[in-house]
Coordinates of C-alpha atoms in Angstrom, one line a residue:
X1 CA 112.1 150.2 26.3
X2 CA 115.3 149.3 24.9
X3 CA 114.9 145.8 26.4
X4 CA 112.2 144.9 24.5
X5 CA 112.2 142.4 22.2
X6 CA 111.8 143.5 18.5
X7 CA 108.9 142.4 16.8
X8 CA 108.5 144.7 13.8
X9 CA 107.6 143.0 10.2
X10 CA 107.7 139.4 12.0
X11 CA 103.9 138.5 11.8
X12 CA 103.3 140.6 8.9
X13 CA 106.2 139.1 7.3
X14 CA 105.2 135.5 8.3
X15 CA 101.6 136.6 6.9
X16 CA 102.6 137.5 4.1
X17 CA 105.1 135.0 3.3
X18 CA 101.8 132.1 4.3
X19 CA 99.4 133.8 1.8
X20 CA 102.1 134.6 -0.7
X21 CA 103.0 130.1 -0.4
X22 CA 99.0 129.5 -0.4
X23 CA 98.5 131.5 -3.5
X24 CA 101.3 130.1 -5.1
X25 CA 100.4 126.6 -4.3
X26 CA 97.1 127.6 -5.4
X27 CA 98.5 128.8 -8.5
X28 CA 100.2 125.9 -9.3
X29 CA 97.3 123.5 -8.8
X30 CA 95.2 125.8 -10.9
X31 CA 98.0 126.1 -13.1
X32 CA 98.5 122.3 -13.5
X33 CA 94.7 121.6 -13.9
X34 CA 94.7 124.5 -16.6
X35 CA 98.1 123.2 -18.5
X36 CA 96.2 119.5 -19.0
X37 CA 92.7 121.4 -19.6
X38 CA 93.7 123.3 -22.2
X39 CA 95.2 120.3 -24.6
X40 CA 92.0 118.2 -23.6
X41 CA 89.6 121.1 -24.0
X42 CA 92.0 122.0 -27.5
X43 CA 91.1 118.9 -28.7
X44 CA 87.6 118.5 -28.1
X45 CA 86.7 121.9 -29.5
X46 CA 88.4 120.5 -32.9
X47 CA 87.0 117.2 -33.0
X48 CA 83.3 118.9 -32.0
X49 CA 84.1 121.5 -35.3
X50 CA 85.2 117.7 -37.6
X51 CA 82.0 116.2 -36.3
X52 CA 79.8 118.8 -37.3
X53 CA 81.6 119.3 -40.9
X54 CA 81.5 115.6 -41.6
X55 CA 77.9 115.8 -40.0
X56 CA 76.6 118.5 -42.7
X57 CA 78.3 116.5 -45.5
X58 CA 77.0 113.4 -44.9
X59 CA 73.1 114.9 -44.8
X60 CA 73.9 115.9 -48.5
X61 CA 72.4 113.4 -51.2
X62 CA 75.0 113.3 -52.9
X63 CA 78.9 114.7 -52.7
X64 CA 79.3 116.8 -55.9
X65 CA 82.4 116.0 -57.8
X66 CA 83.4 119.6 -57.8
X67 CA 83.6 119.3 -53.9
X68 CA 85.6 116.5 -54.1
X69 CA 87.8 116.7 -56.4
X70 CA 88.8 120.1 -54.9
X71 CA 88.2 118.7 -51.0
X72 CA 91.8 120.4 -50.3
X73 CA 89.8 123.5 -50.0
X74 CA 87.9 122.6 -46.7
X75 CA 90.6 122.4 -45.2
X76 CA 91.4 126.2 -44.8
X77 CA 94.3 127.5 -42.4
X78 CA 93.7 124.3 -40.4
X79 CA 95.0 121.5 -42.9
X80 CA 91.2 119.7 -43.3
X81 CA 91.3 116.7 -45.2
X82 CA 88.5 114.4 -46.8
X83 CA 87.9 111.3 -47.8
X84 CA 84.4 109.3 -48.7
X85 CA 83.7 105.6 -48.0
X86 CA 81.0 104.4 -50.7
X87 CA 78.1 101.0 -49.2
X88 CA 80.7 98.8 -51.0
X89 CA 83.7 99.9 -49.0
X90 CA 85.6 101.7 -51.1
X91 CA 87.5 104.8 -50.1
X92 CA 88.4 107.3 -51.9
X93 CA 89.9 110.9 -51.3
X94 CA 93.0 112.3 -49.6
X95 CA 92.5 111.4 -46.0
X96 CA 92.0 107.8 -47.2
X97 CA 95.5 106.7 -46.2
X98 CA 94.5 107.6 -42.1
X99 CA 91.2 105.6 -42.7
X100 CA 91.8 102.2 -41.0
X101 CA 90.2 98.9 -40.8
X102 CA 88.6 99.6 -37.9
X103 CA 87.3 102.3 -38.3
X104 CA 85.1 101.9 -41.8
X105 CA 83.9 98.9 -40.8
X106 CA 82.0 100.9 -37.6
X107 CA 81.3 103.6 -39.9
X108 CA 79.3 101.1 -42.4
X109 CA 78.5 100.0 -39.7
X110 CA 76.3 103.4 -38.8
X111 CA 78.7 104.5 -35.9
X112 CA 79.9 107.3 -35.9
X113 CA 83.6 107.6 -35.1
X114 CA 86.3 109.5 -33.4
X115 CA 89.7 108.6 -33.2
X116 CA 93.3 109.5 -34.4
X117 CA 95.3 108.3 -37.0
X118 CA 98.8 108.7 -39.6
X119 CA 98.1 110.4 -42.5
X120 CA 101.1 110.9 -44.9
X121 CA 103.5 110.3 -41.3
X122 CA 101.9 113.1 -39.1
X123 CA 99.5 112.4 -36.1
X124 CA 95.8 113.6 -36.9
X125 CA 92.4 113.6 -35.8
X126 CA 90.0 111.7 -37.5
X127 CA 86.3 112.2 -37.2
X128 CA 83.6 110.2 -39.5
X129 CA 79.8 110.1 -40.0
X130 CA 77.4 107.8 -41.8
X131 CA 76.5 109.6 -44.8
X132 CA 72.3 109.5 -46.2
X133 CA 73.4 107.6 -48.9
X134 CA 74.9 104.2 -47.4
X135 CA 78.1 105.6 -47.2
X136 CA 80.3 107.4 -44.7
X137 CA 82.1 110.6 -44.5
X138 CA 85.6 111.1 -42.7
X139 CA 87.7 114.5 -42.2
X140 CA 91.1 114.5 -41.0
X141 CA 93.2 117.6 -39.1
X142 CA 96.5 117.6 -38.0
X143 CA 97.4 117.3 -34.8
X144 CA 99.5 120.0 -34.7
X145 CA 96.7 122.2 -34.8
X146 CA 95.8 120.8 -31.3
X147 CA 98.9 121.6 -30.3
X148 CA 98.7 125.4 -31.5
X149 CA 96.0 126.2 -30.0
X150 CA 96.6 124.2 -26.8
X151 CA 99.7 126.8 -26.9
X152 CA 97.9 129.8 -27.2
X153 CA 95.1 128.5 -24.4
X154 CA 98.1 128.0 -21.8
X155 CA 99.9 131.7 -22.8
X156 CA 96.6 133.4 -22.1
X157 CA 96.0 131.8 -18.7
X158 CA 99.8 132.4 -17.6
X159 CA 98.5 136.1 -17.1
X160 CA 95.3 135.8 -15.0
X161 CA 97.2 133.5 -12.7
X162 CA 100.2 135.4 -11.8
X163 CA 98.0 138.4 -11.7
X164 CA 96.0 136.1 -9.2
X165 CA 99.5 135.4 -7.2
X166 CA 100.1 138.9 -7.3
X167 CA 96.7 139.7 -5.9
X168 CA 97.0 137.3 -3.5
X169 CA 100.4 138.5 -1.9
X170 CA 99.4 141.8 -1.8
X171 CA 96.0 141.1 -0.1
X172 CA 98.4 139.1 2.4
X173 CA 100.2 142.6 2.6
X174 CA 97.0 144.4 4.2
X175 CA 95.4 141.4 5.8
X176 CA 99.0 141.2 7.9
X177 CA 98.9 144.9 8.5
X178 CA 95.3 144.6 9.8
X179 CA 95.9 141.9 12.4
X180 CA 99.5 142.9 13.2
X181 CA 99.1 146.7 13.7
X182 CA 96.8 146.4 16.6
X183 CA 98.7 143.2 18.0
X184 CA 101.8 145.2 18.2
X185 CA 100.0 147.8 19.7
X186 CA 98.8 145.2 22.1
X187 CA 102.0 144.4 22.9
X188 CA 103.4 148.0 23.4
X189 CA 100.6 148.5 25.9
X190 CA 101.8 145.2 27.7
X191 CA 105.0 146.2 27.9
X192 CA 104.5 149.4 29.0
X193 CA 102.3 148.2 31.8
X194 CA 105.0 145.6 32.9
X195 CA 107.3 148.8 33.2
X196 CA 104.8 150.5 35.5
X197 CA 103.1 152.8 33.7
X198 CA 99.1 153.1 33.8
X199 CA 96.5 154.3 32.3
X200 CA 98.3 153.1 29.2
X201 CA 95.7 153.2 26.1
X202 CA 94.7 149.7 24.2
X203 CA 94.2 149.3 21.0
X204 CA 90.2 149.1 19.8
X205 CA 90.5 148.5 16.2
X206 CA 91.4 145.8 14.2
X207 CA 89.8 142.0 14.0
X208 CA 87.5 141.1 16.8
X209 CA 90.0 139.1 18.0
X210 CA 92.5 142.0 18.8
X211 CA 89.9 144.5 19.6
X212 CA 89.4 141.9 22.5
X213 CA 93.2 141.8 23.7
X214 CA 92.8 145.5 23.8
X215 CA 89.7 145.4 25.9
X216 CA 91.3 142.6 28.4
X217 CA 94.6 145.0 28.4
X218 CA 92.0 148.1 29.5
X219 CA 90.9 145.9 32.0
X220 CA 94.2 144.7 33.4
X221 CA 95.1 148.3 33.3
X222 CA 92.2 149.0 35.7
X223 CA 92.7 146.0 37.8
X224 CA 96.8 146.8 38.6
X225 CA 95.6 150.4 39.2
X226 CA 93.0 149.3 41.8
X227 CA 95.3 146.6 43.1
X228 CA 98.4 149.1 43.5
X229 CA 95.9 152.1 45.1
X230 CA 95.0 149.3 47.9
X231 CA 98.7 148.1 48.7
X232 CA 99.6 152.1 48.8
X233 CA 97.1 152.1 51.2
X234 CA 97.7 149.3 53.0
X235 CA 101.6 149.7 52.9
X236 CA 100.5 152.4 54.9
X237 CA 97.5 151.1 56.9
X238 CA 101.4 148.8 58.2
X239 CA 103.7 151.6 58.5
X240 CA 100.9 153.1 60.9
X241 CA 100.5 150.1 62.6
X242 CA 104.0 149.7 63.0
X243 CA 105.1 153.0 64.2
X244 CA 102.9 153.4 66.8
X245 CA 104.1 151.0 69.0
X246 CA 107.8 151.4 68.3
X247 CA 107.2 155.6 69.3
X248 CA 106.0 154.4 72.2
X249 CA 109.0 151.7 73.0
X250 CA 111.8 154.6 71.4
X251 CA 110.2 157.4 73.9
X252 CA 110.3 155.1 77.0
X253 CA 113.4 153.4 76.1
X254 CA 115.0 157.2 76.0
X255 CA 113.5 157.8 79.2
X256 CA 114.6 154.8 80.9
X257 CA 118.3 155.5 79.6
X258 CA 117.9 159.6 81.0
X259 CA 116.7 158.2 84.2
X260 CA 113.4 160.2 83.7
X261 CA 111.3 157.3 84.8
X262 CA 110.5 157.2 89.0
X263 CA 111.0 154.0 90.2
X264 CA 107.6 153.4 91.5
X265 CA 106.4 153.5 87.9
X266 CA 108.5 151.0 86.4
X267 CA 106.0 148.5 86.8
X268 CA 104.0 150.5 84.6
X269 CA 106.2 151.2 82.0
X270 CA 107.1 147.9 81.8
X271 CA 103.4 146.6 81.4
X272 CA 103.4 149.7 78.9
X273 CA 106.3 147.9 76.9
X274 CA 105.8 144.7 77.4
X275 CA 101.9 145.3 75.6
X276 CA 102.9 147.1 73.0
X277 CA 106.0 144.6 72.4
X278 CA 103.2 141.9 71.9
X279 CA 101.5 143.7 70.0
X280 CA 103.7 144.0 67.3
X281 CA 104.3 140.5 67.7
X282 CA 101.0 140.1 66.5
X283 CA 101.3 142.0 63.8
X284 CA 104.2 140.8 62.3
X285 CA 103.0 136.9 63.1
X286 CA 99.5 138.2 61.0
X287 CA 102.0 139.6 57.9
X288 CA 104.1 136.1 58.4
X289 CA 101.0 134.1 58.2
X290 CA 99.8 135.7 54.6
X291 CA 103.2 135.4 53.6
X292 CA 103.0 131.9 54.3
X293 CA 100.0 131.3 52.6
X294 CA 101.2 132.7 49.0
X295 CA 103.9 130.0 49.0
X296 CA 104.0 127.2 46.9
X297 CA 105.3 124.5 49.8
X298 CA 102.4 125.5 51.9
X299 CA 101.3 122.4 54.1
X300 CA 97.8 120.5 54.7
X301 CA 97.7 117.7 56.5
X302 CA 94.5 116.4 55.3
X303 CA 92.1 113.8 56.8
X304 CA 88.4 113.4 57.1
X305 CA 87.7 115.7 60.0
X306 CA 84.6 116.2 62.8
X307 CA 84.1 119.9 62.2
X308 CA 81.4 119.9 65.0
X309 CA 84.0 118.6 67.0
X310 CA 86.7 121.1 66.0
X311 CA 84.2 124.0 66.5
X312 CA 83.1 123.1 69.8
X313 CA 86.8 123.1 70.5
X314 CA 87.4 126.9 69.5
X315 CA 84.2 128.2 71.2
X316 CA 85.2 126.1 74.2
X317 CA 88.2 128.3 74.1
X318 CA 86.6 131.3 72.9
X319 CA 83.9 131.5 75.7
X320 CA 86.6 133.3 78.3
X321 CA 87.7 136.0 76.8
X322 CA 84.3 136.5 75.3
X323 CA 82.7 136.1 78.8
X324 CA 85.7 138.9 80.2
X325 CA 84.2 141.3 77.1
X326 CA 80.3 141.0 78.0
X327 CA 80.0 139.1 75.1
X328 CA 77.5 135.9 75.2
X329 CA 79.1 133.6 73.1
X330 CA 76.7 130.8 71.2
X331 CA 77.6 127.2 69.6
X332 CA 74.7 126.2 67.1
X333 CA 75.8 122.2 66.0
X334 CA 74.1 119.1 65.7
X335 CA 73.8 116.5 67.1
X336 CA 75.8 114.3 65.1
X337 CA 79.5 114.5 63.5
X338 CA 80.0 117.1 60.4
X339 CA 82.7 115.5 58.3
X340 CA 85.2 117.2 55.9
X341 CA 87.9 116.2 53.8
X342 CA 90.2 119.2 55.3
X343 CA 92.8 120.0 57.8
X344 CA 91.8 120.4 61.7
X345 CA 94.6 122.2 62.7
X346 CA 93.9 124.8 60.0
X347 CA 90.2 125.0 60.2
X348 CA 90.9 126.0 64.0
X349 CA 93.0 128.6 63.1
X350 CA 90.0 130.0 60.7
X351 CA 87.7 130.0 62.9
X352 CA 90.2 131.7 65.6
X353 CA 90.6 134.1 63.4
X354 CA 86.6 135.1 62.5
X355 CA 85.5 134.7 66.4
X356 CA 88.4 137.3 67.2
X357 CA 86.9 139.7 64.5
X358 CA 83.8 139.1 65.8
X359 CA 84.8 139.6 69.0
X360 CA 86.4 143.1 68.7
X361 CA 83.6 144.4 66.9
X362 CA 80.7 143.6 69.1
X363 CA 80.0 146.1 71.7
X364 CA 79.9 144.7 75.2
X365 CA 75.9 143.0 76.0
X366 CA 76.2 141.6 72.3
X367 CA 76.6 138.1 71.0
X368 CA 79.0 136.2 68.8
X369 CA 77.3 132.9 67.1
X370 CA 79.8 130.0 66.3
X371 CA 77.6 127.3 63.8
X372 CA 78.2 124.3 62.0
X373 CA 75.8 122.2 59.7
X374 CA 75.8 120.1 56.8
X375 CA 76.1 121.5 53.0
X376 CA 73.5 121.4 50.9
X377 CA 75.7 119.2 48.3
X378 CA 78.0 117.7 50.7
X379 CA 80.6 119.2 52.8
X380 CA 79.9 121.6 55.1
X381 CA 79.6 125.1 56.5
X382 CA 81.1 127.1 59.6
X383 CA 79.2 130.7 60.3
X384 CA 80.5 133.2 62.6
X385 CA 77.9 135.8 62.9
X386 CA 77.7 138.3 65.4
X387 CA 75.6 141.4 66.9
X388 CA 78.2 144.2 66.1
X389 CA 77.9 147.0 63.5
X390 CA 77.6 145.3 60.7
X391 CA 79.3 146.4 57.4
X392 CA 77.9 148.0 54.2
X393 CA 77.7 147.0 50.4
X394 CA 80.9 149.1 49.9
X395 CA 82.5 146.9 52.9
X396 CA 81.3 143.7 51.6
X397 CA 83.0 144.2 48.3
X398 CA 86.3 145.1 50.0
X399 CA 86.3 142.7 52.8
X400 CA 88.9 140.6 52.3
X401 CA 91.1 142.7 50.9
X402 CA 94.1 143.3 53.0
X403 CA 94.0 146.7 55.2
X404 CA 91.1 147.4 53.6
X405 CA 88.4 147.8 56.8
X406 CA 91.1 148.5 58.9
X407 CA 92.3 151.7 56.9
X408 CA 88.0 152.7 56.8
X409 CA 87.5 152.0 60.4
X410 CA 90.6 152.7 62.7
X411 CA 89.4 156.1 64.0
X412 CA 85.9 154.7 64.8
X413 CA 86.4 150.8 65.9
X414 CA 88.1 148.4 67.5
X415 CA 90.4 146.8 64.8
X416 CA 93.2 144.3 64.4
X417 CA 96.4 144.0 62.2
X418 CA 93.9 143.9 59.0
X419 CA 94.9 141.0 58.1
X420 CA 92.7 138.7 60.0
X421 CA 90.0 138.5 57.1
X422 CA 92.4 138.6 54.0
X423 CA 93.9 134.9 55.7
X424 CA 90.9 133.9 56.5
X425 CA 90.1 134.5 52.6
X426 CA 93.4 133.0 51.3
X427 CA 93.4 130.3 54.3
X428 CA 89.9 129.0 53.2
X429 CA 91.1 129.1 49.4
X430 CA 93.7 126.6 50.3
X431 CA 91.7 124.4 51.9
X432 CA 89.4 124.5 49.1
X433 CA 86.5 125.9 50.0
X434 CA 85.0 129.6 49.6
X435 CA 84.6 132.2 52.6
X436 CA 82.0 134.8 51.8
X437 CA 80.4 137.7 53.7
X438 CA 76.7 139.5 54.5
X439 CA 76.9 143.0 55.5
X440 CA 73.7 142.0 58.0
X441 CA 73.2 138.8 59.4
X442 CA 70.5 137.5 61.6
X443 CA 71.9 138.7 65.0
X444 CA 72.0 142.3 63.2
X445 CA 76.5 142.1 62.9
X446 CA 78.3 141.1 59.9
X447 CA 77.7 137.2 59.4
X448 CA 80.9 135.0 57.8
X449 CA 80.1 131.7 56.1
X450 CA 82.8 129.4 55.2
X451 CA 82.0 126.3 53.1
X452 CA 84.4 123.0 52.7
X453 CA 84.3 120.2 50.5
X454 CA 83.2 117.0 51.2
X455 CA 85.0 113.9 53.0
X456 CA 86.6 111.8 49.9
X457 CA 84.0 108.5 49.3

């Protein structure tokens, strides 16, 4: 445990560091946007209150002197000015100073206007309207105003967003305890089923996402506890297998050396010996083979191949031994060649190792079938089918597992090393092509089909 290495706070801290930075930069854009909004939208919302003051005024038939004389007072807290252009173009009133050329000639003109201007040396707004009469009217507000109340605009948003930064981080917070709680959960589980231990619990909860790693990690769990349960067993399906034969070399070796053994049954005992010696020679050549096969450097030598010509090879061997067991042994090929992008050599050894299965489990009278035909899609497939027993659903499933039919059916058939089937299985995988298995073929036995892929075009 101690080995491990540490993960705590690292995704939640990253999490919350990348929200924290995306609502920040949020915040600043929004923040940016807001700060120019504010002065624009400041100014509109006093030019839109000018325009409709000079509006009302210039609907009124005629500007009373007392207004006028007194237009000071329109201005209010804000610092309003007035003045009045009259048809013949004469201005008069205290904003006239701001009122330029420009301007009263398009307000004569009947434009209305909308600009900025100096009025006694301070930036203002200038707003005017055509008047009933001929005339125009034209109000005038500092722009310092603007300014205030741009200000106050910008101090009331600073609030809402680093309220909204706040937020923001702190929804990072439980989003990054959400996703990393049942990841590091995940990974405990992982690491405690590297260490050995099963049954380990996965996490379920969480985002879909790590609900699945904890459903994958259940299933792992499951598969290294099936996978474990069958090398126990076959570990020792070998150590059977192994000591059998070496009791039997150990207790006549002994006797030899004491001199126990007559002399006229040496040549048994050596027959005895020199069997069982080859049969663990068989053995371990079966355990060097599947060794062999899970190496990297493993060798094909591969060529477009004759595999009609390659099985009528092996059942031309075959037919002996089968013929010495009561065993009728059948080739099924056409007429023609069957070509394969594989390797001959190893396709032999295949198929030596199927008919020898086949061989052991078919009772004496019975029939082993060796075929070859054309794929369907190219390539093409070997059967080796045979009259014997047959095998189950339960032994279909487990077939090609190593030890596995050997550990079920020691005490009641003939077996092997059981390996034969698990290299077949990892033998076919390297050339690749797919070896698969009915329980009950057409001559009643277990029937083996092995399918290769085509010859290169």
């Amino acid at each position: 445990m101690s080995g491990r290495p540490s993960r705590r706070g690292s995704l939640a801290r990253s999490l919350v560091l990348l929200t924290t930075a995306v609502a920040a930069l949020a915040v600043a854009l929004t923040g940016l946007i807001a700060w120019q909004t504010a002065a624009d939208g400041a100014e509109q919302r006093e030019r839109e209150a000018l325009a409709r003051q000079a509006t009302g005024l210039s609907r009124l038939p005629g500007l009373s002197e007392l207004v006028f004389d007194r237009a000071q007072e329109l201005s209010g807290p804000n610092g309003v000015q007035l003045a009045v252009i009259s048809p013949d173009g004469a201005v008069r009133g205290t904003a006239t100073p701001a009122v330029d050329t420009a301007s009263k000639a398009a307000l004569l003109a009947g434009r209305p206007v909308s600009t900025g201007g100096l009025l006694g040396g301070e930036q203002v707004l200038l707003v005017g309207r055509p008047d009933v009469r001929g005339g125009a009217i034209v109000l005038t507000e500092p722009y310092a105003v603007v300014a205030h109340n741009t200000d106050r605009i910008r101090r009331n948003t600073l609030l809402p967003l680093i309220t909204g930064m706040l937020g923001a981080a702190l929804a990072g917070a439980l989003l990054a305890r959400r996703i990393a709680r049942p990841l590091g959960a995940a990974a405990d589980a992982a690491h405690r089923l590297a260490e050995g231990e099963r049954g380990v619990p996965a996490p379920a909860d969480g985002p879909r996402e790590a609900a699945e790693i904890g459903r994958a990690l259940t299933v792992l769990d499951t598969a290294l506890t099936r996978s474990e349960d069958r090398q126990r067993q076959f570990l020792l399906s070998v150590s059977h297998e192994l000591r059998t034969p070496l009791t039997a070399l150990q207790g006549y070796a002994e006797a030899l050396a004491d001199g126990l053994i007559e002399e006229d049954r040496l040549p048994e005992v050596g027959r005895t010996l020199a069997e069982e010696t080859r049969r663990l020679d068989r053995f371990l050549g079966d355990l060097l083979a599947l060794a062999r096969l899970e190496a990297e450097d493993f060798r094909l030598d591969t060529a477009a191949t004759d595999l009609a010509a390659v099985a009528a090879e092996a059942a031309a061997f075959w037919t002996d031994p089968c013929g010495r067991a009561g065993i009728d042994l059948r080739l099924d090929r056409p007429a023609g060649p069957v070509t394969a992008d594989t390797d001959a050599f190893r396709v032999r050894q295949l198929l030596d190792g199927l008919i020898g299965n086949a061989l052991r489990a078919t009772p004496g009278g019975g029939t082993v079938v060796l075929a070859v035909r054309a794929g369907a899609g190219g390539g093409a497939e070997l059967q080796v089918r045979d009259s014997g027993p047959g095998l189950d659903e339960e032994d279909v499933r487990v077939a090609f597992d190593s030890g596995a039919l050997h550990q079920r059916y020691r005490a009641t058939r003939p077996v092997g090393s059981g390996l034969g089937l698990a290299i077949a299985h990892r033998l076919t995988g390297r050339l690749g092509g797919t070896v698969t298995v009915r329980g009950h073929g057409p001559e009643g036995g277990a029937a083996f089909t092995v399918t290769l892929p085509p010859a290169a075009g």
